[in-house]
Amino acid sequence: QFPRLSALDLSGAPDDIVSLPGQVIAELAGLSVLAELHLRNQFDLTAADLVGLAALPALTSLDLQGCCFRADDEVLPSLGGLTRLKHLGLSRTLDQEISRRPTLLQPLYPLSRLESIDLRGNVLAPLQFGALARLPALTTVHLDPDEAAFDVGGAQLVIADEALRLVNDSLMVWNKVSTRSEQ
């Protein structure tokens, strides 16, 4: 119906619980030039709903801020099929049980074009940031200093600078390894 639609915002209001039926996401498959999709505060989104987004050939930006995903739903693996993504918003999306998984960010490895990721408002272990080094195009990791909390043995420490140092160190090591393997 909208052959030239390149950006779509289906976000819910921050204070409202919004339920976007999975069939609506399935209907998006016909939007062949849709590059930017905002689904903020959609509380009923599931991994199955998000898998359908892989049918959007032009999708380069996906914002899922505030879509509180449950631990029993494999949401991040469902995003691995979105290989054209350059920008991914995951602010305030991961519950604490999901955040404690040591392999949390590994399902994002197929996103080789990802340039920026927003992880603000999530409780993450420092070792999880090393996984970001496997994303060759990644240049920006959004961490709010007031919210970038790490779960360290049950105690939360707010250390955004440390997270950035870990990501930077991991990127430097990964780039050295990648350069050697290409020679």
CSV table of C-alpha atoms in Angstrom, one decimal:
chain,number,residue,atom,x,y,z
A,1,GLN,CA,0.0,0.0,0.0
A,2,PHE,CA,2.9,2.4,0.7
A,3,PRO,CA,5.6,1.5,-1.8
A,4,ARG,CA,7.8,4.5,-0.9
A,5,LEU,CA,7.5,4.3,2.9
A,6,SER,CA,11.1,4.4,4.3
A,7,ALA,CA,10.5,5.2,8.0
A,8,LEU,CA,7.7,3.9,10.3
A,9,ASP,CA,7.1,4.6,14.0
A,10,LEU,CA,4.8,2.1,15.8
A,11,SER,CA,5.9,3.1,19.3
A,12,GLY,CA,3.6,3.0,22.3
A,13,ALA,CA,3.5,5.8,24.8
A,14,PRO,CA,6.1,5.3,27.6
A,15,ASP,CA,3.4,5.2,30.3
A,16,ASP,CA,1.0,2.9,28.4
A,17,ILE,CA,1.2,-0.8,27.9
A,18,VAL,CA,0.8,-1.3,24.2
A,19,SER,CA,0.1,-4.5,22.5
A,20,LEU,CA,1.0,-4.6,18.8
A,21,PRO,CA,-0.3,-7.9,17.4
A,22,GLY,CA,2.3,-10.1,15.7
A,23,GLN,CA,0.2,-10.1,12.5
A,24,VAL,CA,0.9,-6.3,12.2
A,25,ILE,CA,4.6,-7.0,12.0
A,26,ALA,CA,4.0,-9.8,9.5
A,27,GLU,CA,2.2,-7.2,7.3
A,28,LEU,CA,5.3,-5.0,7.2
A,29,ALA,CA,7.0,-7.6,4.9
A,30,GLY,CA,5.5,-5.8,1.9
A,31,LEU,CA,7.3,-2.5,2.7
A,32,SER,CA,10.3,-3.2,0.5
A,33,VAL,CA,12.0,0.2,1.0
A,34,LEU,CA,11.4,0.5,4.8
A,35,ALA,CA,14.8,1.4,6.3
A,36,GLU,CA,13.9,2.7,9.7
A,37,LEU,CA,11.5,1.1,12.2
A,38,HIS,CA,10.6,2.2,15.7
A,39,LEU,CA,8.8,-0.2,18.0
A,40,ARG,CA,9.4,1.4,21.4
A,41,ASN,CA,7.4,0.3,24.4
A,42,GLN,CA,5.7,-2.6,22.6
A,43,PHE,CA,5.4,-5.0,25.6
A,44,ASP,CA,4.0,-8.0,23.8
A,45,LEU,CA,6.6,-8.4,21.1
A,46,THR,CA,8.1,-11.9,20.9
A,47,ALA,CA,11.1,-13.4,19.2
A,48,ALA,CA,8.7,-14.9,16.6
A,49,ASP,CA,7.4,-11.5,15.8
A,50,LEU,CA,10.9,-10.1,15.3
A,51,VAL,CA,12.0,-13.0,13.1
A,52,GLY,CA,9.5,-11.7,10.5
A,53,LEU,CA,11.4,-8.4,10.2
A,54,ALA,CA,14.2,-10.2,8.3
A,55,ALA,CA,11.7,-10.0,5.3
A,56,LEU,CA,12.4,-6.3,5.2
A,57,PRO,CA,15.2,-6.0,2.6
A,58,ALA,CA,16.1,-2.4,3.3
A,59,LEU,CA,15.8,-2.3,7.1
A,60,THR,CA,18.9,-0.6,8.5
A,61,SER,CA,17.7,0.9,11.7
A,62,LEU,CA,15.6,-0.8,14.4
A,63,ASP,CA,14.6,0.8,17.7
A,64,LEU,CA,13.2,-1.6,20.4
A,65,GLN,CA,13.7,0.7,23.4
A,66,GLY,CA,11.5,-0.2,26.4
A,67,CYS,CA,10.3,-3.5,24.9
A,68,CYS,CA,10.9,-5.5,28.1
A,69,PHE,CA,11.7,-8.9,26.8
A,70,ARG,CA,11.3,-11.9,29.1
A,71,ALA,CA,14.1,-14.4,29.9
A,72,ASP,CA,12.1,-17.3,28.3
A,73,ASP,CA,11.9,-15.5,24.9
A,74,GLU,CA,15.0,-15.8,22.7
A,75,VAL,CA,14.8,-12.3,21.4
A,76,LEU,CA,18.5,-11.6,20.6
A,77,PRO,CA,18.9,-14.7,18.5
A,78,SER,CA,15.8,-13.7,16.5
A,79,LEU,CA,17.6,-10.4,15.6
A,80,GLY,CA,20.6,-12.3,14.0
A,81,GLY,CA,18.7,-12.6,10.7
A,82,LEU,CA,18.6,-8.8,10.3
A,83,THR,CA,22.0,-8.7,8.7
A,84,ARG,CA,21.5,-5.3,7.0
A,85,LEU,CA,21.1,-3.5,10.4
A,86,LYS,CA,23.4,-0.5,11.0
A,87,HIS,CA,21.7,0.8,14.1
A,88,LEU,CA,20.0,-1.2,16.8
A,89,GLY,CA,18.3,0.3,19.9
A,90,LEU,CA,18.1,-2.1,22.8
A,91,SER,CA,17.8,0.5,25.6
A,92,ARG,CA,15.8,-0.8,28.6
A,93,THR,CA,14.9,-4.1,26.9
A,94,LEU,CA,16.7,-6.8,28.9
A,95,ASP,CA,15.4,-8.1,32.2
A,96,GLN,CA,18.0,-9.0,34.8
A,97,GLU,CA,17.8,-12.8,34.2
A,98,ILE,CA,18.6,-12.3,30.5
A,99,SER,CA,21.4,-9.8,31.3
A,100,ARG,CA,23.2,-12.3,33.4
A,101,ARG,CA,23.7,-14.8,30.5
A,102,PRO,CA,27.4,-14.9,29.6
A,103,THR,CA,26.6,-15.4,26.0
A,104,LEU,CA,24.0,-12.6,25.9
A,105,LEU,CA,25.4,-10.6,23.0
A,106,GLN,CA,26.7,-13.5,20.9
A,107,PRO,CA,23.6,-13.8,18.8
A,108,LEU,CA,24.4,-10.4,17.3
A,109,TYR,CA,27.6,-11.7,15.6
A,110,PRO,CA,25.8,-12.0,12.2
A,111,LEU,CA,25.1,-8.3,12.3
A,112,SER,CA,28.4,-7.5,10.5
A,113,ARG,CA,27.1,-4.1,9.2
A,114,LEU,CA,26.0,-2.9,12.7
A,115,GLU,CA,27.6,0.5,13.3
A,116,SER,CA,25.9,1.5,16.6
A,117,ILE,CA,24.0,-0.2,19.4
A,118,ASP,CA,22.2,1.4,22.3
A,119,LEU,CA,22.4,-0.6,25.5
A,120,ARG,CA,21.5,2.1,28.0
A,121,GLY,CA,19.4,1.1,30.9
A,122,ASN,CA,20.4,-2.6,30.9
A,123,VAL,CA,22.4,-4.4,33.6
A,124,LEU,CA,25.3,-6.1,31.9
A,125,ALA,CA,28.4,-7.9,33.0
A,126,PRO,CA,31.7,-6.4,31.8
A,127,LEU,CA,32.7,-9.6,30.0
A,128,GLN,CA,29.7,-9.3,27.7
A,129,PHE,CA,31.1,-6.2,26.1
A,130,GLY,CA,34.0,-8.2,24.7
A,131,ALA,CA,31.4,-9.8,22.4
A,132,LEU,CA,30.8,-6.4,20.8
A,133,ALA,CA,34.4,-6.6,19.4
A,134,ARG,CA,33.2,-9.3,17.0
A,135,LEU,CA,31.1,-6.8,15.2
A,136,PRO,CA,33.5,-5.4,12.5
A,137,ALA,CA,31.6,-2.2,11.6
A,138,LEU,CA,30.7,-1.2,15.2
A,139,THR,CA,31.9,2.3,16.0
A,140,THR,CA,29.4,3.5,18.7
A,141,VAL,CA,28.1,1.9,21.8
A,142,HIS,CA,25.6,4.0,23.7
A,143,LEU,CA,25.9,3.7,27.5
A,144,ASP,CA,24.4,6.4,29.7
A,145,PRO,CA,26.8,7.0,32.6
A,146,ASP,CA,23.9,7.1,35.0
A,147,GLU,CA,22.4,3.9,33.8
A,148,ALA,CA,25.3,1.8,32.6
A,149,ALA,CA,25.2,-0.7,35.4
A,150,PHE,CA,27.3,-3.9,35.6
A,151,ASP,CA,26.3,-6.8,37.6
A,152,VAL,CA,29.4,-7.9,39.5
A,153,GLY,CA,28.8,-10.7,41.9
A,154,GLY,CA,25.3,-9.4,42.9
A,155,ALA,CA,26.5,-5.9,43.5
A,156,GLN,CA,25.8,-3.2,40.8
A,157,LEU,CA,28.5,-0.8,39.9
A,158,VAL,CA,27.9,2.2,37.7
A,159,ILE,CA,31.0,2.4,35.6
A,160,ALA,CA,30.4,3.6,32.0
A,161,ASP,CA,34.0,4.5,31.6
A,162,GLU,CA,35.1,1.0,32.4
A,163,ALA,CA,32.7,-0.4,29.9
A,164,LEU,CA,34.0,1.8,27.2
A,165,ARG,CA,37.5,0.9,28.0
A,166,LEU,CA,36.6,-2.8,27.8
A,167,VAL,CA,34.9,-2.4,24.5
A,168,ASN,CA,37.8,-0.3,23.1
A,169,ASP,CA,40.4,-2.9,24.3
A,170,SER,CA,38.4,-5.7,22.9
A,171,LEU,CA,38.0,-3.9,19.5
A,172,MET,CA,41.8,-3.3,19.4
A,173,VAL,CA,42.5,-7.0,20.1
A,174,TRP,CA,39.9,-8.2,17.6
A,175,ASN,CA,41.2,-5.8,14.9
A,176,LYS,CA,44.8,-7.2,15.4
A,177,VAL,CA,43.5,-10.8,15.1
A,178,SER,CA,41.4,-10.0,12.1
A,179,THR,CA,44.3,-8.2,10.4
A,180,ARG,CA,46.6,-11.2,11.0
A,181,SER,CA,44.1,-13.7,9.7
A,182,GLU,CA,43.6,-11.7,6.5
A,183,GLN,CA,47.3,-11.7,5.6
